[in-house]
């Protein structure tokens, strides 16, 4: 599905990724974790072709992403900070994204209903609350049914009901056979939804495995404490 080999990225003198190797072969939900500034977004953006690595190979669904960007059609992406034009109405934005992607979608209506966004369709993006903006962001990301889904902090600003809908939606997408990468600071969410975690630290992947493997390795039953152990011991 996604194969990353020897990925290096630095911004000026700041080495962010130093030889990351990651092979995601199966469908499922993978949480990309790590402290602030550890390179999670840089890794995700490298997969998306939004950040150009200094060295290394990235293969997505069999195609090498160097120079040929068509592979990006197979990825749906929920950005952490979605800066949509504030003057556009929600409905206009949904149409615009459909036009830009050039892909057919008949899921928007279902998603609009699921997240109760009907009454906001005629409102300008700039006038929406943070939570409603995030619901629109989610609708745009889930509209196209691509085999790979990348969600950067998907729970931001969501009310409890929307959070339940999001979790159900993620599980439904997984059941369809998709590969889903998620970053989140909410450990209870990560523990509930993810099959595996990939922990970035100091430019490399420090741990990759299931949550039970992590708990076993750290001898910690509590997930948050097990994560903290990676940071404290660094030899996990
Ligand atoms: P995370 O998502 O884990 O918090 P990021 O990938 O956003 O980490 O950032 C990793 C490091 O790279 C940080 O030190 C950040 O300041 C730096 N960085 C990220 N993007 C850029 C950029 N476009 N230009 C310069 N530095 C950047």
CSV table of C-alpha atoms and ligand atoms in Angstrom, one decimal:
chain,number,residue,atom,x,y,z
A,1,UNK,CA,0.0,0.0,0.0
A,2,UNK,CA,2.6,2.5,1.2
A,3,UNK,CA,6.3,1.9,1.2
A,4,UNK,CA,8.8,4.4,2.4
A,5,UNK,CA,12.6,3.8,2.1
A,6,UNK,CA,15.4,5.8,3.7
A,7,UNK,CA,13.4,9.1,3.7
A,8,UNK,CA,15.4,12.2,4.7
A,9,UNK,CA,14.0,15.7,5.1
A,10,UNK,CA,15.6,18.7,6.6
A,11,UNK,CA,14.5,22.3,6.6
A,12,UNK,CA,17.7,24.4,6.4
A,13,UNK,CA,19.8,23.0,9.3
A,14,UNK,CA,16.8,21.3,11.0
A,15,UNK,CA,16.9,17.6,10.3
A,16,UNK,CA,13.4,16.4,10.6
A,17,UNK,CA,13.4,12.9,9.1
A,18,UNK,CA,16.7,11.0,9.0
A,19,UNK,CA,16.2,7.8,7.1
A,20,UNK,CA,12.6,6.7,7.8
A,21,UNK,CA,11.7,3.3,6.6
A,22,UNK,CA,8.0,2.3,6.8
A,23,UNK,CA,6.1,-0.4,5.1
A,24,UNK,CA,2.4,-0.5,5.3
A,25,UNK,CA,1.2,-3.6,3.6
A,26,UNK,CA,-2.3,-4.2,4.9
A,27,UNK,CA,-5.6,-2.4,5.2
A,28,UNK,CA,-6.2,-1.0,8.6
A,29,UNK,CA,-5.9,2.0,10.8
A,30,UNK,CA,-2.4,3.3,11.6
A,31,UNK,CA,-1.8,6.1,14.1
A,32,UNK,CA,1.3,8.2,13.4
A,33,UNK,CA,2.4,9.5,16.8
A,34,UNK,CA,5.3,11.4,18.3
A,35,UNK,CA,6.0,14.5,20.3
A,36,UNK,CA,5.4,18.0,18.8
A,37,UNK,CA,7.8,18.7,16.1
A,38,UNK,CA,8.8,15.1,15.6
A,39,UNK,CA,7.9,15.2,11.9
A,40,UNK,CA,4.5,13.6,11.7
A,41,UNK,CA,3.1,16.3,9.4
A,42,UNK,CA,6.3,16.3,7.4
A,43,UNK,CA,6.0,12.5,6.9
A,44,UNK,CA,2.3,12.8,5.9
A,45,UNK,CA,3.0,15.7,3.5
A,46,UNK,CA,5.9,13.7,2.0
A,47,UNK,CA,3.5,10.9,1.2
A,48,UNK,CA,1.1,13.4,-0.3
A,49,UNK,CA,3.9,15.1,-2.4
A,50,UNK,CA,3.3,18.4,-0.6
A,51,UNK,CA,6.8,18.2,0.9
A,52,UNK,CA,9.8,17.2,-1.3
A,53,UNK,CA,12.2,14.9,0.5
A,54,UNK,CA,16.0,15.4,0.3
A,55,UNK,CA,16.5,11.7,-0.2
A,56,UNK,CA,14.5,8.5,-0.2
A,57,UNK,CA,11.7,6.7,-2.0
A,58,UNK,CA,8.0,6.7,-1.5
A,59,UNK,CA,5.8,4.2,-3.2
A,60,UNK,CA,2.0,4.4,-3.0
A,61,UNK,CA,-0.1,1.6,-4.3
A,62,UNK,CA,2.7,0.4,-6.5
A,63,UNK,CA,3.6,3.8,-8.1
A,64,UNK,CA,6.7,5.7,-7.3
A,65,UNK,CA,5.8,9.3,-6.5
A,66,UNK,CA,8.7,11.0,-8.2
A,67,UNK,CA,7.5,13.3,-10.9
A,68,UNK,CA,4.2,11.5,-11.5
A,69,UNK,CA,1.5,12.9,-9.2
A,70,UNK,CA,-1.4,10.9,-10.5
A,71,UNK,CA,-1.1,8.5,-7.5
A,72,UNK,CA,-2.5,11.4,-5.4
A,73,UNK,CA,-6.0,10.6,-6.8
A,74,UNK,CA,-5.9,7.5,-4.7
A,75,UNK,CA,-5.5,9.4,-1.5
A,76,UNK,CA,-8.1,11.4,0.5
A,77,UNK,CA,-6.6,13.9,2.9
A,78,UNK,CA,-8.0,15.7,5.9
A,79,UNK,CA,-5.6,18.6,6.6
A,80,UNK,CA,-5.0,19.8,10.2
A,81,UNK,CA,-5.6,23.4,9.3
A,82,UNK,CA,-8.0,23.8,6.5
A,83,UNK,CA,-7.8,27.4,5.2
A,84,UNK,CA,-10.7,27.4,2.9
A,85,UNK,CA,-11.7,30.8,1.3
A,86,UNK,CA,-13.8,32.4,4.0
A,87,UNK,CA,-16.1,34.1,1.5
A,88,UNK,CA,-17.3,30.9,0.0
A,89,UNK,CA,-20.5,29.3,1.1
A,90,UNK,CA,-20.3,25.7,2.3
A,91,UNK,CA,-22.3,24.4,-0.7
A,92,UNK,CA,-20.0,26.3,-3.1
A,93,UNK,CA,-16.9,24.9,-1.4
A,94,UNK,CA,-18.2,21.3,-1.7
A,95,UNK,CA,-18.9,21.9,-5.5
A,96,UNK,CA,-15.5,23.5,-5.9
A,97,UNK,CA,-13.7,20.6,-4.4
A,98,UNK,CA,-15.7,18.2,-6.5
A,99,UNK,CA,-14.7,20.2,-9.6
A,100,UNK,CA,-11.0,20.3,-8.6
A,101,UNK,CA,-10.8,16.6,-7.9
A,102,UNK,CA,-12.7,15.8,-11.1
A,103,UNK,CA,-13.9,12.7,-9.4
A,104,UNK,CA,-17.5,11.7,-9.1
A,105,UNK,CA,-19.0,11.7,-5.6
A,106,UNK,CA,-22.4,10.9,-4.5
A,107,UNK,CA,-21.5,10.7,-0.9
A,108,UNK,CA,-21.7,14.4,0.0
A,109,UNK,CA,-25.4,14.3,0.8
A,110,UNK,CA,-25.1,11.3,3.1
A,111,UNK,CA,-22.2,13.0,4.9
A,112,UNK,CA,-24.0,16.3,5.2
A,113,UNK,CA,-26.9,14.5,6.9
A,114,UNK,CA,-24.6,12.4,9.1
A,115,UNK,CA,-22.9,15.5,10.5
A,116,UNK,CA,-26.1,17.7,10.5
A,117,UNK,CA,-24.6,20.4,8.3
A,118,UNK,CA,-27.7,21.0,6.1
A,119,UNK,CA,-28.6,24.3,7.9
A,120,UNK,CA,-25.0,25.6,7.2
A,121,UNK,CA,-24.9,25.0,3.5
A,122,UNK,CA,-25.8,28.6,2.7
A,123,UNK,CA,-23.5,30.1,5.3
A,124,UNK,CA,-20.1,31.5,4.5
A,125,UNK,CA,-17.1,29.4,5.7
A,126,UNK,CA,-15.7,32.5,7.6
A,127,UNK,CA,-18.8,32.6,9.7
A,128,UNK,CA,-18.8,29.0,10.9
A,129,UNK,CA,-17.6,27.9,14.3
A,130,UNK,CA,-14.4,25.8,14.6
A,131,UNK,CA,-16.3,22.6,15.1
A,132,UNK,CA,-18.6,23.2,12.1
A,133,UNK,CA,-15.6,24.0,9.9
A,134,UNK,CA,-14.1,20.7,11.0
A,135,UNK,CA,-17.3,18.9,10.0
A,136,UNK,CA,-17.1,20.5,6.6
A,137,UNK,CA,-13.4,19.5,6.4
A,138,UNK,CA,-14.4,15.9,7.2
A,139,UNK,CA,-17.2,15.8,4.6
A,140,UNK,CA,-14.7,17.0,1.9
A,141,UNK,CA,-12.2,14.3,2.9
A,142,UNK,CA,-14.6,11.4,3.0
A,143,UNK,CA,-16.5,12.4,-0.1
A,144,UNK,CA,-14.4,10.5,-2.7
A,145,UNK,CA,-14.0,7.0,-1.5
A,146,UNK,CA,-10.3,6.6,-2.3
A,147,UNK,CA,-8.3,3.5,-1.1
A,148,UNK,CA,-6.0,5.5,1.1
A,149,UNK,CA,-7.2,8.0,3.7
A,150,UNK,CA,-5.0,10.4,5.6
A,151,UNK,CA,-6.5,12.2,8.6
A,152,UNK,CA,-4.4,14.9,10.4
A,153,UNK,CA,-6.0,15.6,13.8
A,154,UNK,CA,-9.5,14.6,12.7
A,155,UNK,CA,-11.2,15.1,16.1
A,156,UNK,CA,-10.3,18.8,16.5
A,157,UNK,CA,-13.3,20.8,17.8
A,158,UNK,CA,-15.8,18.1,17.4
A,159,UNK,CA,-18.8,17.7,19.7
A,160,UNK,CA,-19.3,14.2,21.3
A,161,UNK,CA,-22.0,13.2,18.9
A,162,UNK,CA,-19.9,14.1,15.8
A,163,UNK,CA,-17.0,12.3,17.4
A,164,UNK,CA,-19.1,9.1,17.6
A,165,UNK,CA,-20.1,9.6,13.9
A,166,UNK,CA,-16.5,10.1,12.9
A,167,UNK,CA,-15.3,7.0,14.7
A,168,UNK,CA,-18.1,4.9,13.1
A,169,UNK,CA,-17.3,6.4,9.7
A,170,UNK,CA,-13.6,5.5,10.1
A,171,UNK,CA,-14.5,1.9,11.0
A,172,UNK,CA,-16.8,1.7,8.0
A,173,UNK,CA,-14.0,2.9,5.7
A,174,UNK,CA,-11.7,0.3,7.2
A,175,UNK,CA,-14.2,-2.4,6.6
A,176,UNK,CA,-14.2,-1.5,2.9
A,177,UNK,CA,-10.5,-2.4,2.8
A,178,UNK,CA,-8.9,1.0,3.1
A,179,UNK,CA,-5.6,2.0,4.6
A,180,UNK,CA,-6.1,4.9,7.0
A,181,UNK,CA,-3.3,7.0,8.5
A,182,UNK,CA,-4.2,9.2,11.5
A,183,UNK,CA,-2.4,11.7,13.6
A,184,UNK,CA,-4.0,12.7,16.9
A,185,UNK,CA,-3.1,14.0,20.3
A,186,UNK,CA,-6.1,12.4,21.9
A,187,UNK,CA,-4.8,9.1,23.2
A,188,UNK,CA,-8.2,7.6,24.1
A,189,UNK,CA,-9.2,8.2,20.4
A,190,UNK,CA,-6.0,6.6,19.2
A,191,UNK,CA,-6.4,3.6,21.5
A,192,UNK,CA,-10.0,3.1,20.4
A,193,UNK,CA,-9.6,3.3,16.7
A,194,UNK,CA,-6.1,2.2,15.7
A,195,UNK,CA,-4.8,-1.2,14.8
A,196,UNK,CA,-1.2,-0.2,14.9
A,197,UNK,CA,0.9,2.7,16.0
A,198,UNK,CA,4.0,4.2,14.3
A,199,UNK,CA,5.9,6.3,16.8
A,200,UNK,CA,8.3,9.0,15.5
A,201,UNK,CA,11.1,10.2,17.6
A,202,UNK,CA,14.2,12.2,16.7
A,203,UNK,CA,13.8,11.7,13.0
A,204,UNK,CA,13.1,8.0,13.0
A,205,UNK,CA,10.5,5.4,13.7
A,206,UNK,CA,11.0,4.4,17.3
A,207,UNK,CA,8.2,1.9,17.6
A,208,UNK,CA,5.8,0.2,15.1
A,209,UNK,CA,3.4,-2.3,16.3
A,210,UNK,CA,0.0,-2.9,17.9
A,211,UNK,CA,-1.0,-1.3,21.1
A,212,UNK,CA,-0.9,-4.6,23.0
A,213,UNK,CA,2.7,-5.1,21.7
A,214,UNK,CA,3.6,-1.7,23.0
A,215,UNK,CA,2.0,-2.4,26.4
A,216,UNK,CA,3.8,-5.7,26.6
A,217,UNK,CA,7.2,-4.2,25.7
A,218,UNK,CA,6.8,-1.3,28.1
A,219,UNK,CA,5.1,-3.5,30.8
A,220,UNK,CA,2.5,-0.7,31.1
A,221,UNK,CA,-1.2,-1.6,31.0
A,222,UNK,CA,-2.2,2.0,30.5
A,223,UNK,CA,-1.7,3.2,26.9
A,224,UNK,CA,-0.8,6.8,27.8
A,225,UNK,CA,1.8,5.6,30.2
A,226,UNK,CA,3.2,3.1,27.7
A,227,UNK,CA,3.6,6.0,25.2
A,228,UNK,CA,5.3,8.0,27.9
A,229,UNK,CA,7.7,5.1,28.5
A,230,UNK,CA,8.9,5.4,24.9
A,231,UNK,CA,9.8,9.0,25.5
A,232,UNK,CA,11.5,8.3,28.9
A,233,UNK,CA,13.4,5.1,28.1
A,234,UNK,CA,14.0,5.7,24.3
A,235,UNK,CA,15.1,2.1,24.1
A,236,UNK,CA,11.6,0.6,23.5
B,1,LIG,P1,4.8,17.4,14.0
B,1,LIG,O1,3.7,17.2,13.0
B,1,LIG,O2,5.3,16.1,14.5
B,1,LIG,O3,4.4,18.3,15.1
B,1,LIG,P2,6.2,18.8,11.9
B,1,LIG,O4,6.4,17.8,10.8
B,1,LIG,O5,5.1,19.8,11.7
B,1,LIG,O6,6.0,18.0,13.3
B,1,LIG,O7,7.5,19.6,12.1
B,1,LIG,C1,8.8,19.0,12.3
B,1,LIG,C2,9.8,20.1,12.3
B,1,LIG,O8,10.0,20.6,11.0
B,1,LIG,C3,9.5,21.3,13.3
B,1,LIG,O9,10.7,21.7,13.9
B,1,LIG,C4,9.0,22.3,12.3
B,1,LIG,O10,9.3,23.6,12.8
B,1,LIG,C5,9.8,22.0,11.0
B,1,LIG,N1,9.1,22.4,9.8
B,1,LIG,C6,8.0,21.8,9.3
B,1,LIG,N2,7.6,22.4,8.2
B,1,LIG,C7,8.5,23.4,7.9
B,1,LIG,C8,8.7,24.3,6.8
B,1,LIG,N3,7.8,24.3,5.8
B,1,LIG,N4,9.7,25.1,6.9
B,1,LIG,C9,10.6,25.1,7.9
B,1,LIG,N5,10.5,24.2,8.9
B,1,LIG,C10,9.5,23.4,8.9
